[in-house]
Tab-separated table of C-alpha atoms in Angstrom:
chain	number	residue	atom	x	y	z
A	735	UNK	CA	-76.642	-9.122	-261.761
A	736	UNK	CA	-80.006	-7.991	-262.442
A	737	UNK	CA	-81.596	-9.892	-264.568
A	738	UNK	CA	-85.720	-9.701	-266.335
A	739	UNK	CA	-86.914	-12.834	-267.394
A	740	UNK	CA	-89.541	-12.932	-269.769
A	741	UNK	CA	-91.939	-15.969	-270.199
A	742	UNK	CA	-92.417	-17.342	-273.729
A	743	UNK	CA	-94.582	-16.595	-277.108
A	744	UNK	CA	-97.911	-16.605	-277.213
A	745	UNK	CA	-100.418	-17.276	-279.396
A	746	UNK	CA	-103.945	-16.090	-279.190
A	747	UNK	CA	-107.574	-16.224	-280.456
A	748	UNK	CA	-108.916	-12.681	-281.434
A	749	UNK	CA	-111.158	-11.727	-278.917
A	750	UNK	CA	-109.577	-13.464	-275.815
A	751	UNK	CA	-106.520	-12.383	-273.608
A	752	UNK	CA	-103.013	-13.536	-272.780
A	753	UNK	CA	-101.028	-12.986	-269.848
A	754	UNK	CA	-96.829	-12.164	-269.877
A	755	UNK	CA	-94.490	-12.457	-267.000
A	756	UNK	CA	-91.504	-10.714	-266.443
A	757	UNK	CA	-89.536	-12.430	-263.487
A	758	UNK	CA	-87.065	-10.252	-261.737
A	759	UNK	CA	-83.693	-11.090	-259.998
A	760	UNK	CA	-80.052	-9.404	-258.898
A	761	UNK	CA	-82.435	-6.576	-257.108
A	762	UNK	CA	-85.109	-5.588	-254.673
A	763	UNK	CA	-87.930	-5.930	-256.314
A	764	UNK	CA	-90.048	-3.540	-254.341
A	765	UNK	CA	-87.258	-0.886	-255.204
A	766	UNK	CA	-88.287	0.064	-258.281
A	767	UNK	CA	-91.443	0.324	-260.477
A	768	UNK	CA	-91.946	-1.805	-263.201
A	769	UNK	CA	-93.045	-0.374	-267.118
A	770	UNK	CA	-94.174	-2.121	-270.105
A	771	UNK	CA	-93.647	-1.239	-273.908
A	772	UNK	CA	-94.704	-2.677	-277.071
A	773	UNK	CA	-93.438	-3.034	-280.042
A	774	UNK	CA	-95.428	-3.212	-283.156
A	775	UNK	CA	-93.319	-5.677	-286.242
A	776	UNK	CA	-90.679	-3.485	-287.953
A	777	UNK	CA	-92.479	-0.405	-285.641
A	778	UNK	CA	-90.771	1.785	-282.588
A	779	UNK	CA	-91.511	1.629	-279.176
A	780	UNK	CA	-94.702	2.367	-277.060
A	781	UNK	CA	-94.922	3.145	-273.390
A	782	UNK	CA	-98.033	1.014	-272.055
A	783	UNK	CA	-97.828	2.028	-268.180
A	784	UNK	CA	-96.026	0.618	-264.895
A	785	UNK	CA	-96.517	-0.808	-261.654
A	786	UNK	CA	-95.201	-0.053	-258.465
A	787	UNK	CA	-95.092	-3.395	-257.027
A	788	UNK	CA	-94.408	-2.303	-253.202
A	789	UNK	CA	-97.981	-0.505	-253.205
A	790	UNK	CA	-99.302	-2.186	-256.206
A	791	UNK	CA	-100.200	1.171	-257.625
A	792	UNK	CA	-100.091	1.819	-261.654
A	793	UNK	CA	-100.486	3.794	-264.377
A	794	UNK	CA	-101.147	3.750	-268.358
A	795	UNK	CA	-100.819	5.610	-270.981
A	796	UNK	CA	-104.559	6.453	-272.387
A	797	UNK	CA	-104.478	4.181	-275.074
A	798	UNK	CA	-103.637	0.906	-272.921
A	799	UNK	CA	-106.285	1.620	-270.060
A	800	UNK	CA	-108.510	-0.817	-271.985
A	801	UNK	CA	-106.371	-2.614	-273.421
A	802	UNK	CA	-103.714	-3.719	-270.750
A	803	UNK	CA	-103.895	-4.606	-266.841
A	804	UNK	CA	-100.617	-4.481	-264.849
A	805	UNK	CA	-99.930	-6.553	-261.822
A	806	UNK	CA	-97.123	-7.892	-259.314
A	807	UNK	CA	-95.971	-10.589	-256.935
A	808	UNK	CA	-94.087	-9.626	-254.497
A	809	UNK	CA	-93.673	-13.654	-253.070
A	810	UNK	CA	-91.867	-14.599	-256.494
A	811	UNK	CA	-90.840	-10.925	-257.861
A	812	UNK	CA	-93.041	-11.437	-261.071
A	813	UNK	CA	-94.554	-8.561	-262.936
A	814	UNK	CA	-97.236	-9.535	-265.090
A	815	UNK	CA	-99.291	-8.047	-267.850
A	816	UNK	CA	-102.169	-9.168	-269.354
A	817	UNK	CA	-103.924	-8.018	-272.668
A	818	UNK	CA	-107.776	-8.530	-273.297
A	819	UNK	CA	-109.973	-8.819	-276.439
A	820	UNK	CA	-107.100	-9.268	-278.649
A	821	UNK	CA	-107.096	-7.970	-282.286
A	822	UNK	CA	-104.565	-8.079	-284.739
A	823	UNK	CA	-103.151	-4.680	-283.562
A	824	UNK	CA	-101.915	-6.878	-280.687
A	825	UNK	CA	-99.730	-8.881	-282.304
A	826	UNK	CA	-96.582	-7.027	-281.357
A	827	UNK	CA	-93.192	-7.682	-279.066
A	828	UNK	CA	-94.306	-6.930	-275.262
A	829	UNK	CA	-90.981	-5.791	-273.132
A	830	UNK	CA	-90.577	-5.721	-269.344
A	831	UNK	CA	-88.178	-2.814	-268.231
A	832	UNK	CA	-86.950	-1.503	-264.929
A	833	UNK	CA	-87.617	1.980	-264.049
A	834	UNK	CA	-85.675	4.388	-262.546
A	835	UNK	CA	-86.679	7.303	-260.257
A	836	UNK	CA	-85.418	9.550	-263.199
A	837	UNK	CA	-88.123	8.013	-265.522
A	838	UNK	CA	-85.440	6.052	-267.776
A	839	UNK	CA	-85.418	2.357	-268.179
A	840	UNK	CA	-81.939	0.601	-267.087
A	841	UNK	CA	-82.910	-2.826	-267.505
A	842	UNK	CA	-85.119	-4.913	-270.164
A	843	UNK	CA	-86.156	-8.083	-270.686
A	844	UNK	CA	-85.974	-10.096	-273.269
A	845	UNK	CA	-88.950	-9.299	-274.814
A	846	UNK	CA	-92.087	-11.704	-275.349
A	847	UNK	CA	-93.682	-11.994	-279.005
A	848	UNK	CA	-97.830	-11.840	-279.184
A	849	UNK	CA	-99.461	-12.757	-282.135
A	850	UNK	CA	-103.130	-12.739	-282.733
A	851	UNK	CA	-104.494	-15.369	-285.363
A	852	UNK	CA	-107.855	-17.308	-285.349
B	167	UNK	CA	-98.278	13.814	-275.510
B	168	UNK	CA	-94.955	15.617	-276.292
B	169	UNK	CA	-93.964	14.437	-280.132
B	170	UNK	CA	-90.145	13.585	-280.347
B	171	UNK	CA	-89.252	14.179	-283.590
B	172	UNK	CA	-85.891	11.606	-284.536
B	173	UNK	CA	-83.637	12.228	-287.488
B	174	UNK	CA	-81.977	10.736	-289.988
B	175	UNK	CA	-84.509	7.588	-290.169
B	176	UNK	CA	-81.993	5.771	-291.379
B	177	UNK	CA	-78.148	6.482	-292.518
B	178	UNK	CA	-74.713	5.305	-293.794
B	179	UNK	CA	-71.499	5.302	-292.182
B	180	UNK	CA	-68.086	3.660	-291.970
B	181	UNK	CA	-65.760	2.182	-289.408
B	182	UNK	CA	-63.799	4.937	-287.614
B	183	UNK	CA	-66.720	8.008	-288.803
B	184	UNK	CA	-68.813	9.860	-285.935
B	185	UNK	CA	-72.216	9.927	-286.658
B	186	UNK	CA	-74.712	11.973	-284.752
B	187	UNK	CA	-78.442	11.384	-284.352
B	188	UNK	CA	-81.036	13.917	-283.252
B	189	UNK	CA	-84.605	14.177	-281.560
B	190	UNK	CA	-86.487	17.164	-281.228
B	191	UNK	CA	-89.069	17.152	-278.463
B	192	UNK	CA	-92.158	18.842	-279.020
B	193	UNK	CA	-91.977	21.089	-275.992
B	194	UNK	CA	-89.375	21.454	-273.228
B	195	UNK	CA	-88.391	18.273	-271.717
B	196	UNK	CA	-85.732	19.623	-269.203
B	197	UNK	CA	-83.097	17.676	-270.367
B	198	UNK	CA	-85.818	14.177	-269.206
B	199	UNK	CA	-84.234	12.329	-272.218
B	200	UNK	CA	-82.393	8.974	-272.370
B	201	UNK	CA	-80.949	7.362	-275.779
B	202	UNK	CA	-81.020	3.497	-276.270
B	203	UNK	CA	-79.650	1.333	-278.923
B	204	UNK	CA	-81.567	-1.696	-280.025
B	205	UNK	CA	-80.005	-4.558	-281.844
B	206	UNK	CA	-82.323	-6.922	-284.089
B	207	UNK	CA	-84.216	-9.639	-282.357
B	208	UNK	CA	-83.135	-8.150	-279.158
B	209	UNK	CA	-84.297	-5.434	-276.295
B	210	UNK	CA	-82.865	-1.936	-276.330
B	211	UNK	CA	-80.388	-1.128	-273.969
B	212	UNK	CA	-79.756	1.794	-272.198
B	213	UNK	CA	-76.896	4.159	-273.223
B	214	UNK	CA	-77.813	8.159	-272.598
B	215	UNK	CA	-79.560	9.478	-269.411
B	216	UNK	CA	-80.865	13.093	-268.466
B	217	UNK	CA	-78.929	14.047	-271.672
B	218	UNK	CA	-75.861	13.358	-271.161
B	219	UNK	CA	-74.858	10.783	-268.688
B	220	UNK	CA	-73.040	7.790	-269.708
B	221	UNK	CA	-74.791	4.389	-268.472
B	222	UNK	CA	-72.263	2.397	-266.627
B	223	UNK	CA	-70.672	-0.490	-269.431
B	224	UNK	CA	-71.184	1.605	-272.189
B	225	UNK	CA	-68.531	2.784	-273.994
B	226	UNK	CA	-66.746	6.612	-274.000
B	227	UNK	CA	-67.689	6.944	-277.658
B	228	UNK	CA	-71.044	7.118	-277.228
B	229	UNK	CA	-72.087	11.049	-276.153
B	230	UNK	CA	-75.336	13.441	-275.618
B	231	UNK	CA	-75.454	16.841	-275.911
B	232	UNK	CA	-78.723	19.234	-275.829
B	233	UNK	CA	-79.229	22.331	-277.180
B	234	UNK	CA	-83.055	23.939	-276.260
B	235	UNK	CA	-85.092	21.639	-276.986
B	236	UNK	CA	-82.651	19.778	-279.758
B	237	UNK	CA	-81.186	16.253	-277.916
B	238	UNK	CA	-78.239	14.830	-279.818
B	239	UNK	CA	-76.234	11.145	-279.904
B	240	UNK	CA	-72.634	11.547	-281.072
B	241	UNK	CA	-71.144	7.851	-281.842
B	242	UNK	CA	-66.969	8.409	-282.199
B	243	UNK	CA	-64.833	5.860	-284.130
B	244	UNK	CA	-67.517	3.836	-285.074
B	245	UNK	CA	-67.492	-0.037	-284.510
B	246	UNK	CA	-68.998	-2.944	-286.957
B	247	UNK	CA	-70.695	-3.600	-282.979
B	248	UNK	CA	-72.478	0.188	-283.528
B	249	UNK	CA	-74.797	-1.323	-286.412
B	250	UNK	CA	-78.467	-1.170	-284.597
B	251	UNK	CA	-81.224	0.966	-284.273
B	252	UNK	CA	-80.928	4.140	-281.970
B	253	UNK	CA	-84.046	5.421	-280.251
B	254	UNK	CA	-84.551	8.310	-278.056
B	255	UNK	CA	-87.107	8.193	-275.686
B	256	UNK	CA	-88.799	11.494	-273.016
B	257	UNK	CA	-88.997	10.615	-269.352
B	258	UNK	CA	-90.373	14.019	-268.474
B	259	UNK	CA	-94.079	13.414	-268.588
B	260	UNK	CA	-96.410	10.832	-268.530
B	261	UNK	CA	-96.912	8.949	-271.354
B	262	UNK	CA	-93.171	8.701	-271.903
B	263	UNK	CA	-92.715	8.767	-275.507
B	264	UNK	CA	-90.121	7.507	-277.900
B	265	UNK	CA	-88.859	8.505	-281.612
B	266	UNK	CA	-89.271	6.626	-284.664
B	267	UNK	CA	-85.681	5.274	-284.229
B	268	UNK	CA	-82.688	5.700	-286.712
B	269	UNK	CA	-81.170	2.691	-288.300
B	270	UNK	CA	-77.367	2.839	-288.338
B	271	UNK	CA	-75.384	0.586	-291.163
B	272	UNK	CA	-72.073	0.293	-291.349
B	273	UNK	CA	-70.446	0.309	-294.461
């Protein structure tokens, strides 16, 4: 069963960064690339970029480039992301999801709540 | 960035009704679209690929149908378990985008 597991809430200081995993299982990790959205309170869904954790290669959408870096373990089949200089526009619900080679996501994780308070 | 424009926001419906929800992509997406449903405090799953194709679990009465560049969900006999948010989302160029979501209540 494949399975993303998503580590827990976090809280941080505007200005510094946090770091989310997303722990994979049930599949070959290397198989498939790895994407990230957020999700603003009571907001849709943005793409922020994946990784391609055989080659390590990635990509963002423009917005993120500054914003978000992706990376991978292949030893423990962890994706991670981590967000810098937090402001309040950060505060938001960060998901892990499996991509496919069609572009479409088949798996998510849980989903990992940010919020940025001093 | 191709826009997809999602309609009704939000709408009404009662057990047994179909329901259809639309996007309308700014510019052709070759059929690059998938549909997901999202339930609250919870992650979106996947039901609609490249259109039309069902996701494996997910039941018959959930259908998509294009038409240009016009994507469609069709949700048959609806289910008190259908009450969630639907978004569409492009996977034909990079930065995949998503719509605004519609918010399905059952009556």
């Amino acid at each position: 069963e494949v399975q993303l597991q998503q580590s827990g809430p976090e809280v941080g200081r505007p200005g510094s960064s946090v770091k989310i995993s997303c722990k994979a299982s049930g599949y070959t990790f290397t198989d498939y690339v790895m994407n990230w959205v957020k999700q603003s309170p009571g907001q849709g869904l943005e793409w922020i970029g994946w990784i391609d954790p055989e080659y390590g290669s990635t990509d963002y959408a423009e917005k993120f480039k500054k914003k978000a870096t992706l990376t991978a373990d292949t030893s423990s089949n962890t994706a991670y992301i981590q967000l810098s200089s937090l402001t309040s526009e950060d505060t938001a619900t960060y998901f892990c999801a499996r991509g496919q080679l069609g572009g479409y996501f088949d798996y998510w994780g849980q989903g990992v709540m940010v919020t940025v308070s001093s | 960035d191709i826009q997809m424009t999602q309609s009704p926001a939000s709408l009404s419906a009662s057990l047994g009704e179909t329901v259809t929800i639309e996007c309308l992509a700014s510019e052709d997406i070759y059929s690059n679209l998938a549909w997901y449903q999202q339930k609250p405090g919870k992650s979106p799953q996947l039901l609609i690929y490249d259109a039309s194709s069902l996701q494996d679990g997910v039941p018959s009465r959930f259908s998509g149908s294009e038409s240009g560049t016009q994507y469609s969900l069709e949700i048959n006999s609806l289910q008190s378990e259908d009450a969630a948010t639907y978004f569409c989302q492009q996977h034909h160029d990079y930065p995949d985008t998503f719509g605004a979501g519609t918010k399905l209540e059952l009556k």
